[in-house]
Coordinates of C-alpha atoms and ligand atoms in Angstrom, one line a residue:
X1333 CA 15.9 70.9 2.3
X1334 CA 19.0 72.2 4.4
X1335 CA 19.3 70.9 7.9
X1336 CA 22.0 73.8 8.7
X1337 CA 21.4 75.8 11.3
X1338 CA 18.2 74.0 12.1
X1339 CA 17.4 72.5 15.1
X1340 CA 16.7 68.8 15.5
X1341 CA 14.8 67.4 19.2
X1342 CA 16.0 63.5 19.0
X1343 CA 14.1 61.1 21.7
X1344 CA 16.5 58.4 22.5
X1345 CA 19.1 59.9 20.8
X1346 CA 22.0 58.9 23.7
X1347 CA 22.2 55.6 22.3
X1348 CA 22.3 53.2 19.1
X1349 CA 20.2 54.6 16.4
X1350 CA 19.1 57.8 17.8
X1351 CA 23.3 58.6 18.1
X1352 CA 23.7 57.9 14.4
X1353 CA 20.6 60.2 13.6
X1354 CA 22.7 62.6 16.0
X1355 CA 26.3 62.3 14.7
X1356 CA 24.7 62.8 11.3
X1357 CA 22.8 65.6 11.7
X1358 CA 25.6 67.7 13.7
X1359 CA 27.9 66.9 10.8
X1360 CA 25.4 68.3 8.5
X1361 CA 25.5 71.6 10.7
X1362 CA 22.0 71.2 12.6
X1363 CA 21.8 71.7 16.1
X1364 CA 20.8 68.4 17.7
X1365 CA 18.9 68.2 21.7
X1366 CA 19.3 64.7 22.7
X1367 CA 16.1 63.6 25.0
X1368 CA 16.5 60.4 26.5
X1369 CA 16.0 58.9 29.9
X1370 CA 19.9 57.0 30.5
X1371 CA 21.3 60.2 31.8
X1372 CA 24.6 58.8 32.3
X1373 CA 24.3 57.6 28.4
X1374 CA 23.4 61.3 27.5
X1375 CA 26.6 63.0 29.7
X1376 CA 28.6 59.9 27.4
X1377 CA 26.4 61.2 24.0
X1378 CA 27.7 64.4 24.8
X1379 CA 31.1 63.8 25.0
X1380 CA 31.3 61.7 21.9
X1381 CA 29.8 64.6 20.1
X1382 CA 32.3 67.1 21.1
X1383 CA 30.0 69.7 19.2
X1384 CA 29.2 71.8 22.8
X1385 CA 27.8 75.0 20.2
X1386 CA 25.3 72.8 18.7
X1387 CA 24.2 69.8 21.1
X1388 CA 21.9 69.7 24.0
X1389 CA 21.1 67.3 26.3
X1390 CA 17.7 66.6 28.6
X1391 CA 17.0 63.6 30.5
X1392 CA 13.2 62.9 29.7
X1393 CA 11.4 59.8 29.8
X1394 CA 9.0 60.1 26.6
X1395 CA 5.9 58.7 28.3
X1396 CA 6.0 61.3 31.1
X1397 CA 3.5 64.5 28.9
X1398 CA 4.7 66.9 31.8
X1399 CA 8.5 66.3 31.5
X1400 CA 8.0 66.3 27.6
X1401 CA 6.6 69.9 27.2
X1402 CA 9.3 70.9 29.8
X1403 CA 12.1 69.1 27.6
X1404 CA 11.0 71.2 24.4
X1405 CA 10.7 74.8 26.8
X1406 CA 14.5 73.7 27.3
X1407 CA 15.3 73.1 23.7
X1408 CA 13.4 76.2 22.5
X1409 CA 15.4 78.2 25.6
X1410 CA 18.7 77.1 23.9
X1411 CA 17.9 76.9 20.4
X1412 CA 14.7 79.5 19.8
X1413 CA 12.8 77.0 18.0
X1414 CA 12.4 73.5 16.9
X1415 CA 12.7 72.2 13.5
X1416 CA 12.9 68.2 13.3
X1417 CA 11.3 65.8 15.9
X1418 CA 12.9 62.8 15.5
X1419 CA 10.6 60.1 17.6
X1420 CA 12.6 57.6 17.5
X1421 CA 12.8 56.1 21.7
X1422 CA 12.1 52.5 21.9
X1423 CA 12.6 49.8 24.0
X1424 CA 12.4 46.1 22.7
X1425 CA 9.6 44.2 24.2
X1426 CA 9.3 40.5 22.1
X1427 CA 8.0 37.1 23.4
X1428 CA 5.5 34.7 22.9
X1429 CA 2.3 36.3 22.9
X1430 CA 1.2 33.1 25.3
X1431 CA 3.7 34.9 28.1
X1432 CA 2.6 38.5 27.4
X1433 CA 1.1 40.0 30.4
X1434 CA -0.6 43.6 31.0
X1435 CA 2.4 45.0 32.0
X1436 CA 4.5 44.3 29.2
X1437 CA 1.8 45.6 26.3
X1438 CA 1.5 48.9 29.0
X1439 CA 5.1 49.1 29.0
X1440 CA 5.8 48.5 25.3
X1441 CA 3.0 50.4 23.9
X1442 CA 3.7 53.6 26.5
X1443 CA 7.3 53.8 25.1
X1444 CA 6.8 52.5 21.6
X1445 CA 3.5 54.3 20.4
X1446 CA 2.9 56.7 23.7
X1447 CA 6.3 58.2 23.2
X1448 CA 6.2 59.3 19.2
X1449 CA 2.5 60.5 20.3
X1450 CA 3.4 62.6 23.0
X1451 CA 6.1 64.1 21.2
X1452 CA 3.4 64.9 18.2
X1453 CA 1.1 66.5 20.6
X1454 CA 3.6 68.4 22.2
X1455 CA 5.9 69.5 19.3
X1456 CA 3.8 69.7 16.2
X1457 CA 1.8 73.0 17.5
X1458 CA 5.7 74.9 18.2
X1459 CA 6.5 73.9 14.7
X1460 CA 3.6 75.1 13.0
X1461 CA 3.8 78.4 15.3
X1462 CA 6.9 79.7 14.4
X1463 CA 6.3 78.8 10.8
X1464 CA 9.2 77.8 9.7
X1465 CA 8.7 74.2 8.8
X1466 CA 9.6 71.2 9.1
X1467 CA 10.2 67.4 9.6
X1468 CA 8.7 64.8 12.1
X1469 CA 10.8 61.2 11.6
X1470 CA 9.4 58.3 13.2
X1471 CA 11.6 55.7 13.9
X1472 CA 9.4 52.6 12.9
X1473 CA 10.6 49.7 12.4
X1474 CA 10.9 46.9 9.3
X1475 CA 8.8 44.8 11.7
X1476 CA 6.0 46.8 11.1
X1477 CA 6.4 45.7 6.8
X1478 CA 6.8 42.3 7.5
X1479 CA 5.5 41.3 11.1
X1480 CA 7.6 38.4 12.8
X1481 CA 6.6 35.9 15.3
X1482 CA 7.3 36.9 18.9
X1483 CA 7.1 40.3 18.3
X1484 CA 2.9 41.2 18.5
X1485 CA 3.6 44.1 21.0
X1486 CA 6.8 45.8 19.5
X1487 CA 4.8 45.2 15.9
X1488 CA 1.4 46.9 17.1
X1489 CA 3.4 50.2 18.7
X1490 CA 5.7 49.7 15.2
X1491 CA 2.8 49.7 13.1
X1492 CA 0.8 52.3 14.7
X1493 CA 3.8 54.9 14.1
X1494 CA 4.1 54.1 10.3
X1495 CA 0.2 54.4 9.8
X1496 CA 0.1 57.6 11.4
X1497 CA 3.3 58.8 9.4
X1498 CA 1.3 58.1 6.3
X1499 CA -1.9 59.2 7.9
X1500 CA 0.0 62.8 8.3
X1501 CA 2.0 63.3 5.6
X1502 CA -0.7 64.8 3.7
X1503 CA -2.1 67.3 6.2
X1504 CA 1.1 68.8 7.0
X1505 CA 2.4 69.8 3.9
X1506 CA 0.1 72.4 3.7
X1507 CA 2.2 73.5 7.2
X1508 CA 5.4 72.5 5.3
X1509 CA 6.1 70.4 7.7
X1510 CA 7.4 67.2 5.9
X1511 CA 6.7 63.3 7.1
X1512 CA 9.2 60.2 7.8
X1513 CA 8.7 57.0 8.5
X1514 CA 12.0 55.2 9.0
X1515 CA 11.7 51.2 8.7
X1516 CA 15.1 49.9 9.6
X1517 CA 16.2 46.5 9.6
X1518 CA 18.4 45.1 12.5
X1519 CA 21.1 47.8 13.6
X1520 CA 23.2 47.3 16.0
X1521 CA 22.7 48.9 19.0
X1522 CA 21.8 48.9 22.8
X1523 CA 18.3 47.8 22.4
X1524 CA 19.0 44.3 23.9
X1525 CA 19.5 46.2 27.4
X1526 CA 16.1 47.6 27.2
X1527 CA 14.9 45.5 30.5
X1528 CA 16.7 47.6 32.4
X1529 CA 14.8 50.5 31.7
X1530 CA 11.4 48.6 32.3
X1531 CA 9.7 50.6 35.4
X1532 CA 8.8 49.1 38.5
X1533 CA 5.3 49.2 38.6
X1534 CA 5.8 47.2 35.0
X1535 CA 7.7 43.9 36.1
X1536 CA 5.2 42.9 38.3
X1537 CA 2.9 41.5 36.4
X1538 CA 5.8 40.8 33.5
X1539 CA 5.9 37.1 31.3
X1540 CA 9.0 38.3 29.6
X1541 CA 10.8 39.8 32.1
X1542 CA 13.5 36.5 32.8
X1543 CA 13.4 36.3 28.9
X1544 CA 14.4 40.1 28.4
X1545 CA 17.7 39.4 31.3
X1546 CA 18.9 36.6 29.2
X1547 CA 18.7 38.7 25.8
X1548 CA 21.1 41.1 27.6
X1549 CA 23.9 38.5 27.3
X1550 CA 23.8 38.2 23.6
X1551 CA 26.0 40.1 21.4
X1552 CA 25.2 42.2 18.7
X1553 CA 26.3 40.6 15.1
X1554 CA 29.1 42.5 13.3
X1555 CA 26.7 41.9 10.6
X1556 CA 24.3 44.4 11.7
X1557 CA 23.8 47.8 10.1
X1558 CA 25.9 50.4 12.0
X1559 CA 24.1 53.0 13.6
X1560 CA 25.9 55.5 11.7
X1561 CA 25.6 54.2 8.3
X1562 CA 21.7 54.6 9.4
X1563 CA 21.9 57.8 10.9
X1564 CA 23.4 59.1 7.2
X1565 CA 20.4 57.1 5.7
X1566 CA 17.5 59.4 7.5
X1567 CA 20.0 62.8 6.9
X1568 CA 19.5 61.3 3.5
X1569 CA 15.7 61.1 3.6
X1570 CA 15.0 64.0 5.9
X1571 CA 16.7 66.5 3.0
X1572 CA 14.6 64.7 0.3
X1573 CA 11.4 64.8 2.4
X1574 CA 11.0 60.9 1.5
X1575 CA 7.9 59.6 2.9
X1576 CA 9.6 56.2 4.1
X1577 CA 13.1 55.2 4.6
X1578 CA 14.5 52.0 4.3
X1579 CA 17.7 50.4 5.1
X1580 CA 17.8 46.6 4.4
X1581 CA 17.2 45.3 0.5
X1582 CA 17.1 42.0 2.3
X1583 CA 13.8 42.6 3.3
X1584 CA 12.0 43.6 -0.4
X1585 CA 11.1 40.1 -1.6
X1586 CA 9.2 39.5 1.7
X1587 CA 7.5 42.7 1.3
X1588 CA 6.3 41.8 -2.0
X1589 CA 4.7 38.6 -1.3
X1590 CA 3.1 40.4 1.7
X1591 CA 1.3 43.0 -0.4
X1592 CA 0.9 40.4 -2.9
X1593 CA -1.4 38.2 -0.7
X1594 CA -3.1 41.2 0.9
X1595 CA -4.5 41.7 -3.3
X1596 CA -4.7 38.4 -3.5
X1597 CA -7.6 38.2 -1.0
X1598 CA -9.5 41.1 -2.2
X1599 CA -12.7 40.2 -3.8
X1600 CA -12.7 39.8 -7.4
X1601 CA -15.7 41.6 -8.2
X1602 CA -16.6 44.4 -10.4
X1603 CA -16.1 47.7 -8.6
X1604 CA -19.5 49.1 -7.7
X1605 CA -19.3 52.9 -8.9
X1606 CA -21.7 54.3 -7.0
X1607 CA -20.6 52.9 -4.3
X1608 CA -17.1 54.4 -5.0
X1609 CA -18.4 57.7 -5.8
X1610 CA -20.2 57.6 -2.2
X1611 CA -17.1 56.7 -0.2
X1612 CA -14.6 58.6 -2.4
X1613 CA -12.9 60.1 0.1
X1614 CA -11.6 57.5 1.8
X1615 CA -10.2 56.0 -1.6
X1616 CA -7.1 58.3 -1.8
X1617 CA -4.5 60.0 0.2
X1618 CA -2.9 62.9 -1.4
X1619 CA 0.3 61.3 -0.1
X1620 CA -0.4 58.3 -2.7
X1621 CA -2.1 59.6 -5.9
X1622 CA 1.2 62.0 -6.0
Ligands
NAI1486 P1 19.0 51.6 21.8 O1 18.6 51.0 23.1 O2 20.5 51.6 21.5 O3 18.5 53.1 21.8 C1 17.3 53.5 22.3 C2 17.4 54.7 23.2 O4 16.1 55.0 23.7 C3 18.2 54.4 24.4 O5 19.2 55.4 24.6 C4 17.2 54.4 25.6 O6 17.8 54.9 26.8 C5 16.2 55.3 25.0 N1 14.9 55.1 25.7 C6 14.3 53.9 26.0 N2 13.1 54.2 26.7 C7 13.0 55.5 26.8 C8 12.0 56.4 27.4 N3 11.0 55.9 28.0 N4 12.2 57.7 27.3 C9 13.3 58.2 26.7 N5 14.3 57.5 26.1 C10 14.1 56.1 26.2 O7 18.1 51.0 20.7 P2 18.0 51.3 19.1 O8 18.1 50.0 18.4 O9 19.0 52.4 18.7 O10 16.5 51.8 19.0 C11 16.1 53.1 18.5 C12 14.8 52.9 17.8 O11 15.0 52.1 16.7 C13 13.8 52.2 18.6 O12 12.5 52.8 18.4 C14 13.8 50.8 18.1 O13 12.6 50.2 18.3 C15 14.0 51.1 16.6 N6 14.5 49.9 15.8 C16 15.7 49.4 16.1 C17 16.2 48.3 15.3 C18 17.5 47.6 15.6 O14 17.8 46.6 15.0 N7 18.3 48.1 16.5 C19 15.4 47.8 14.2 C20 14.2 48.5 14.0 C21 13.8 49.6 14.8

């Protein structure tokens, strides 16, 4: 489908991968609000943009439900209605699960998973009420296809968002509201400065907070996907509807030989068919059997 003219509500969009997403959807001729809680990255954002007729800005921290509704009252007030939801805010949150504290799964699992389900729960219903359509994109993460070591917090929010993606998909096409789940591989980005949005009340009682200052200081490989060869990646996907979209080939070999040991431990017995028959319904997704 065409993005022109459409209007897109992109949560962390001031920075890194949310920008790309941004840059690539103005150029396509959607109008983009850019929600994200670094106002002085969104006044920057802006700027970089130079698009004033079809870009928005709103400072909103995606675990506050309050601010969120009142972020999309001020996109709708601008734009009349909105189209996309791209939940893609995200803060990284790794360490050795040995150091992980309360406040860093509360603070990683508010942003990661709270902020893609608060922007569900606020922005699906406007979607399906003005009947239009749609796309909601999740920004996921390859993490969540092939977990890695030091990363049990960012994977569980990670993984969370791509099973509800798929769990969706199916129930809102009869809206027409189509499903994304974007898996990228390492972009570069500001994501290493994510400690300095970590809240107050969530340092206290921290085990990674000394770790996350020290991953401030490292720089971002060269090497890394840019951020706008991403952002044309989900244009990409969002126009073609694509249930998942993926960015690193690197990655498909490890994939495999996930999946592949996930068979491998299934029970090699015969299928009991009326057992099937009795629990049919949870044997397909429409999303699948298409
Ligand atoms: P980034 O730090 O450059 O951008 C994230 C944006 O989210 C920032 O502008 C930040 O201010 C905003 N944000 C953080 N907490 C927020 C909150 N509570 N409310 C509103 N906005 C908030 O990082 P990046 O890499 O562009 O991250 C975007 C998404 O991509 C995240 O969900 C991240 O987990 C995911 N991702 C990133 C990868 C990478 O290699 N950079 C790889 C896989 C997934």
């Amino acid at each position: 489908a065409d993005v022109r003219g459409r209007t897109a509500f992109i949560t962390g969009g001031a920075n890194g991968i949310g920008l790309g997403i941004a840059r690539a959807l103005v150029r396509a001729g959607a109008n983009v609000v850019i929600a994200d809680i670094r106002q002085d990255a969104l006044a920057a954002a802006k700027a970089d943009l130079a698009a004033d007729a079809q870009v928005e800005t709103v400072q909103l921290d995606v675990t506050d439900r309050v601010a969120f509704a009142r972020a999309a009252d001020a996109a709708e007030a601008r734009f009349g209605k909105i189209h996309m939801l791209i939940g893609n805010a995200g803060v990284g949150v790794m360490g050795p699960v040995l150091d992980a504290r309360f406040d860093d799964w509360d603070w990683g699992m508010g942003v990661n998973l709270g902020g893609v389900i608060n922007g569900l729960v606020t922005i699906l219903p406007r979607i399906k009420a003005h009947g239009e359509g749609g796309q909601i994109v999740t920004t996921s993460s390859q993490s969540a296809l092939i977990p890695i070591s030091y990363s049990a917090i960012y994977t569980a929010a990670k993984a969370a968002v791509l099973g509800i993606s798929e769990a969706i998909r199916g129930e809102l096409a009869a809206e027409n509201i189509g499903v994304s789940a974007f898996m990228p591989g390492p972009v570069q980005s500001n994501i290493a400065h994510s400690g300095e949005l970590r809240p107050a009340e969530y340092r206290e009682d921290s085990g990674y907070r000394a770790r996350e200052e020290a991953l401030e200081k490292r720089p971002v490989s060269p090497l890394w996907m840019s951020a706008d060869e991403v952002g044309e990646r989900v244009l990409a996907g969002i126009c073609a509807n694509d249930l998942y979209i993926l960015t690193h080939p690197e990655f498909a070999a490890g994939m495999r030989t996930r999946f592949d040991a996930i068979l491998a431990s299934m029970p090699h017995e015969t299928v009991n068919q009326e057992r099937a028959k009795e629990i049919g319904f949870l044997l397909s997704n429409p999303v699948f059997d298409a």
